Coordinates of C-alpha atoms (C1' of nucleotides) in Angstrom, one line a residue:
Chain A
M20 CA 26.4 -70.0 -20.5
T21 CA 26.1 -70.3 -17.1
A22 CA 22.5 -71.8 -17.8
K23 CA 22.6 -75.8 -17.0
R24 CA 22.5 -77.9 -19.7
G25 CA 18.6 -79.9 -20.3
D26 CA 18.0 -77.4 -18.0
L27 CA 14.3 -76.6 -19.4
F28 CA 13.4 -74.5 -16.7
D29 CA 15.6 -71.5 -17.1
P30 CA 14.7 -68.4 -19.3
D31 CA 17.7 -69.0 -21.9
C32 CA 16.6 -73.1 -21.9
P33 CA 18.2 -73.5 -25.7
T34 CA 14.9 -76.0 -26.0
R35 CA 12.5 -73.3 -25.8
R36 CA 14.6 -70.8 -27.6
L37 CA 14.5 -73.4 -30.7
L38 CA 11.3 -73.7 -30.1
D39 CA 10.5 -70.2 -30.0
R40 CA 11.8 -69.9 -33.8
I41 CA 10.6 -72.9 -35.2
G42 CA 7.2 -72.6 -33.0
T43 CA 6.4 -69.3 -36.0
K44 CA 3.9 -69.6 -38.2
W45 CA 5.9 -70.0 -41.0
T46 CA 9.8 -71.3 -40.1
S47 CA 9.2 -75.1 -40.4
M48 CA 7.3 -74.6 -43.6
A49 CA 10.3 -72.3 -44.7
V50 CA 13.1 -75.2 -43.7
K51 CA 10.8 -77.9 -45.2
V52 CA 10.5 -75.9 -48.3
L53 CA 14.5 -75.8 -48.5
A54 CA 15.0 -79.2 -47.5
D55 CA 13.0 -80.6 -50.3
A56 CA 14.1 -78.0 -53.2
D57 CA 15.7 -79.6 -55.7
P58 CA 18.8 -77.3 -57.1
G59 CA 19.0 -76.8 -53.2
E60 CA 18.8 -72.7 -54.0
V61 CA 15.1 -71.5 -54.2
R62 CA 14.4 -68.2 -54.9
F63 CA 12.8 -65.3 -53.0
A64 CA 9.7 -65.7 -55.1
E65 CA 9.6 -69.0 -56.2
L66 CA 9.6 -69.8 -51.8
Q67 CA 6.3 -67.4 -51.7
R68 CA 4.9 -69.7 -54.5
R69 CA 4.9 -73.1 -52.5
M70 CA 4.0 -71.3 -49.4
P71 CA 0.7 -70.5 -49.7
G72 CA -0.2 -68.1 -48.0
V73 CA 2.7 -66.5 -46.7
S74 CA 2.7 -62.5 -47.1
Q75 CA 5.8 -61.2 -48.7
K76 CA 6.8 -59.4 -45.0
M77 CA 5.8 -62.5 -43.4
L78 CA 8.4 -64.9 -45.4
S79 CA 10.7 -61.5 -45.1
T80 CA 11.2 -61.7 -41.9
T81 CA 11.6 -65.2 -41.2
L82 CA 14.4 -65.6 -43.8
Q83 CA 15.7 -62.8 -42.1
S84 CA 15.6 -64.5 -38.8
L85 CA 17.0 -67.5 -40.4
T86 CA 19.6 -66.3 -41.7
R87 CA 20.3 -64.5 -38.6
D88 CA 20.6 -67.6 -37.2
G89 CA 22.7 -69.8 -38.9
L90 CA 20.1 -71.8 -40.4
V91 CA 20.2 -70.6 -44.1
A92 CA 22.2 -69.1 -46.4
R93 CA 21.0 -65.8 -48.6
R94 CA 22.8 -65.4 -51.8
V95 CA 22.4 -62.7 -53.9
E96 CA 23.1 -62.0 -57.4
P97 CA 23.7 -58.1 -58.0
T98 CA 21.5 -58.1 -61.5
V99 CA 19.1 -55.8 -62.5
P100 CA 16.5 -57.0 -61.5
P101 CA 18.1 -58.3 -58.3
K102 CA 17.8 -62.2 -57.7
V103 CA 18.3 -63.9 -54.6
H104 CA 18.9 -67.1 -53.3
Y105 CA 18.1 -69.1 -50.4
S106 CA 19.3 -72.0 -49.3
L107 CA 20.0 -74.8 -46.0
T108 CA 23.5 -74.0 -44.6
D109 CA 25.2 -77.1 -42.9
L110 CA 23.5 -75.8 -39.0
G111 CA 19.9 -75.7 -41.6
R112 CA 19.7 -79.4 -42.6
S113 CA 21.3 -80.8 -39.3
L114 CA 17.9 -79.7 -37.6
E115 CA 16.0 -81.4 -40.4
V116 CA 17.1 -84.4 -38.5
P117 CA 15.5 -84.2 -35.4
L118 CA 12.9 -81.8 -37.3
S119 CA 11.8 -85.0 -39.9
A120 CA 11.6 -86.7 -37.1
L121 CA 9.3 -84.6 -35.3
R122 CA 7.3 -84.2 -39.0
E123 CA 6.5 -88.2 -38.6
W124 CA 5.2 -88.4 -35.9
A125 CA 2.7 -85.6 -36.6
E126 CA 2.0 -87.2 -39.5
Q127 CA 1.5 -90.8 -37.8
H128 CA -0.2 -89.1 -35.1
M129 CA -2.5 -86.3 -35.1
A130 CA -5.0 -87.6 -36.9
A131 CA -5.4 -89.6 -34.4
I132 CA -5.4 -86.9 -32.2
D133 CA -8.1 -84.8 -34.2
T134 CA -10.4 -87.7 -34.4
G135 CA -10.2 -88.5 -30.7
R136 CA -11.6 -84.9 -29.6
Chain B
M15 CA -16.1 -77.7 -45.5
T16 CA -15.8 -73.7 -46.8
A17 CA -11.7 -72.6 -46.4
K18 CA -11.6 -70.2 -43.9
R19 CA -9.0 -67.5 -45.2
G20 CA -5.1 -67.2 -44.0
D21 CA -4.2 -71.1 -43.7
L22 CA -4.9 -73.1 -47.3
F23 CA -1.7 -73.8 -47.6
D24 CA -2.4 -77.8 -47.4
P25 CA -5.0 -78.6 -45.6
D26 CA -3.8 -81.1 -43.7
C27 CA -0.3 -79.7 -42.5
P28 CA 0.3 -81.9 -39.2
T29 CA 3.2 -80.7 -38.9
R30 CA 2.5 -77.4 -38.6
R31 CA -0.2 -78.0 -36.3
L32 CA 2.0 -79.9 -33.4
L33 CA 4.4 -77.2 -34.2
D34 CA 1.7 -74.5 -32.7
R35 CA 0.4 -77.1 -29.6
I36 CA 4.4 -77.5 -28.6
G37 CA 5.7 -74.3 -29.3
T38 CA 3.7 -72.5 -26.6
K39 CA 5.2 -71.0 -24.2
W40 CA 4.4 -74.0 -21.6
T41 CA 3.5 -77.0 -23.2
S42 CA 6.8 -78.7 -23.5
M43 CA 8.1 -77.9 -20.3
A44 CA 4.8 -79.5 -19.0
V45 CA 5.9 -82.7 -21.0
K46 CA 9.4 -82.6 -20.1
V47 CA 8.1 -82.4 -16.3
L48 CA 5.5 -84.6 -16.8
A49 CA 8.0 -87.2 -18.6
D50 CA 10.4 -87.0 -15.8
A51 CA 8.3 -86.9 -12.9
D52 CA 8.9 -89.6 -10.9
P53 CA 5.5 -91.6 -10.3
G54 CA 4.2 -91.1 -13.5
E55 CA 1.1 -88.4 -11.9
V56 CA 1.7 -85.2 -10.4
R57 CA -1.6 -82.3 -9.0
F58 CA -1.8 -79.4 -10.6
A59 CA -0.4 -77.1 -7.8
E60 CA 2.8 -79.3 -8.4
L61 CA 2.9 -79.2 -11.6
Q62 CA 2.6 -74.9 -10.9
R63 CA 5.5 -75.2 -8.2
R64 CA 7.7 -77.5 -10.7
M65 CA 7.5 -74.9 -13.2
P66 CA 8.8 -71.4 -12.4
G67 CA 6.7 -68.6 -13.5
V68 CA 3.9 -70.6 -15.0
S69 CA 0.1 -68.8 -13.9
Q70 CA -2.8 -70.4 -12.8
K71 CA -4.5 -69.7 -16.2
M72 CA -1.7 -70.6 -18.6
L73 CA -0.8 -73.6 -16.9
S74 CA -4.9 -74.7 -16.9
T75 CA -5.2 -73.8 -20.2
T76 CA -1.7 -76.0 -21.4
L77 CA -3.3 -78.7 -19.4
Q78 CA -6.4 -78.8 -21.1
S79 CA -5.3 -78.5 -24.3
L80 CA -2.7 -81.1 -23.5
T81 CA -5.4 -83.3 -22.7
R82 CA -8.5 -82.8 -25.4
D83 CA -5.2 -84.0 -28.3
G84 CA -5.0 -87.2 -25.8
L85 CA -1.1 -86.4 -25.0
V86 CA -2.0 -85.8 -21.2
A87 CA -4.6 -87.3 -18.8
R88 CA -6.6 -85.7 -16.3
R89 CA -7.5 -88.4 -13.0
V90 CA -9.9 -86.7 -10.0
E91 CA -10.6 -88.2 -7.1
P92 CA -13.2 -86.5 -5.9
T93 CA -12.7 -85.7 -2.6
V94 CA -13.0 -82.1 -0.8
P95 CA -11.0 -80.4 -1.5
P96 CA -10.7 -82.4 -5.0
K97 CA -7.0 -83.5 -5.9
V98 CA -6.6 -83.6 -9.7
H99 CA -3.5 -85.7 -11.0
Y100 CA -2.1 -85.2 -14.3
S101 CA 0.2 -87.9 -16.5
L102 CA 1.1 -88.9 -19.7
T103 CA -0.7 -90.8 -21.9
D104 CA 1.3 -93.2 -24.3
L105 CA 0.4 -90.8 -26.9
G106 CA 2.5 -88.3 -24.8
R107 CA 5.0 -90.4 -23.9
S108 CA 5.6 -90.9 -27.6
L109 CA 6.0 -88.0 -28.5
E110 CA 8.8 -87.6 -25.7
V111 CA 11.3 -89.5 -27.9
P112 CA 11.0 -87.1 -31.3
L113 CA 10.7 -83.8 -28.6
S114 CA 14.4 -85.5 -26.4
A115 CA 15.8 -85.5 -30.3
L116 CA 14.9 -81.9 -30.6
R117 CA 16.1 -80.9 -27.1
E118 CA 19.7 -82.6 -27.7
W119 CA 20.2 -80.2 -30.6
A120 CA 19.0 -77.6 -29.3
E121 CA 21.4 -77.9 -26.4
Q122 CA 24.1 -78.6 -28.7
H123 CA 23.6 -75.5 -31.1
M124 CA 22.1 -73.1 -30.1
A125 CA 24.9 -71.9 -28.4
A126 CA 26.3 -71.8 -31.5
I127 CA 24.0 -70.6 -33.1
D128 CA 24.0 -67.0 -30.3
T129 CA 27.6 -67.0 -31.1
G130 CA 27.2 -66.9 -35.1
R131 CA 25.3 -63.5 -35.0
Chain C
dC29 C1' -6.8 -77.8 -4.1
dA30 C1' -8.5 -77.0 -9.2
dG31 C1' -9.5 -74.3 -12.2
dG32 C1' -13.1 -70.3 -14.3
dA33 C1' -14.0 -65.1 -15.9
dT34 C1' -12.2 -61.1 -16.3
dC35 C1' -9.3 -57.0 -17.9
dC36 C1' -5.7 -55.7 -20.2
dG37 C1' -0.9 -54.6 -22.1
dT38 C1' 2.1 -56.4 -25.9
dG39 C1' 3.9 -58.5 -29.6
dT40 C1' 3.5 -61.4 -33.8
dT41 C1' 0.8 -61.2 -38.1
dG42 C1' -1.5 -59.9 -42.2
dA43 C1' -2.6 -55.9 -46.1
dT44 C1' -1.5 -52.9 -48.1
dA45 C1' 1.3 -49.4 -50.1
dC46 C1' 5.4 -48.2 -51.5
dT47 C1' 11.1 -48.3 -53.4
dG48 C1' 15.9 -49.8 -55.5
Chain D
dC4 C1' 12.5 -59.2 -58.5
dA5 C1' 12.6 -58.6 -53.6
dG6 C1' 12.5 -56.7 -50.5
dT7 C1' 10.5 -52.0 -46.5
dA8 C1' 7.2 -49.4 -44.2
dT9 C1' 3.2 -48.7 -41.9
dC10 C1' -1.3 -49.3 -40.1
dA11 C1' -4.7 -52.6 -37.9
dA12 C1' -6.5 -56.5 -36.0
dC13 C1' -6.4 -60.1 -33.1
dA14 C1' -4.5 -64.0 -30.1
dC15 C1' -0.9 -64.5 -26.1
dG16 C1' -0.5 -64.2 -22.1
dG17 C1' -0.3 -62.1 -17.6
dA18 C1' -2.4 -60.5 -12.5
dT19 C1' -6.5 -60.6 -10.4
dC20 C1' -10.0 -62.1 -7.8
dC21 C1' -13.7 -64.8 -7.7
dT22 C1' -15.5 -70.4 -6.3
dG23 C1' -17.4 -75.5 -6.2

DNA sequence: CAGGATCCGTGTTGATACTG
DNA sequence: CAGTATCAACACGGATCCTG
């Protein structure tokens, strides 16, 4: 609130806080998997299947964080056993725009970066 | 090459590797400071002055990483004492485009995220 | 002036086991 | 199925001292 807009040097700078979130190991991958999901909704186990290497704990933590931040919606079917569906919110989808721009840049230039070293 | 444990989700995931870099604590700030720099070149001590809170070690580490990746150029004046100038490369400047889009998103939506919790 | 070397606290990640 | 709980390992970041 009192932080100046665009002030990267403020500890509460929004850009840094955003990068703290999408920069964590599994967040960006989860967002992409959800964005690419065919029905829009993906269940927990299916998410884990599409994110090779993620542990249950980390997937759970990641999804909780994204849900708290309003980027992901969580819908529970109270069946036995329960089914939990995750999907991007409007906010999450809006993040996809700059994020996909970043992905394009990454895909175009990271190879050059690797060979350059 | 033998696959290492933990990161075999996709042998080529440039996006995550990019986020690993710009998601670290000081990288995005360094890029922005260099992008906004008036003469384009900034010396080590000046960079540290413009990045409140960064330690010598972290600034050094950050700049080495950026330099290895070809995002930052390092120019040394062999004087005594030496002067080292840092600047963005063309590649670094091209990253500024998607990165500034991300900054705009952050400034517009992070407040909503905070209030939403 | 620029940055390397070292030590260390802390947070994040991960493996494993357990539960409603 | 969809998590939670616990413990251990490790990388990150910070403080400090040292050097060409």
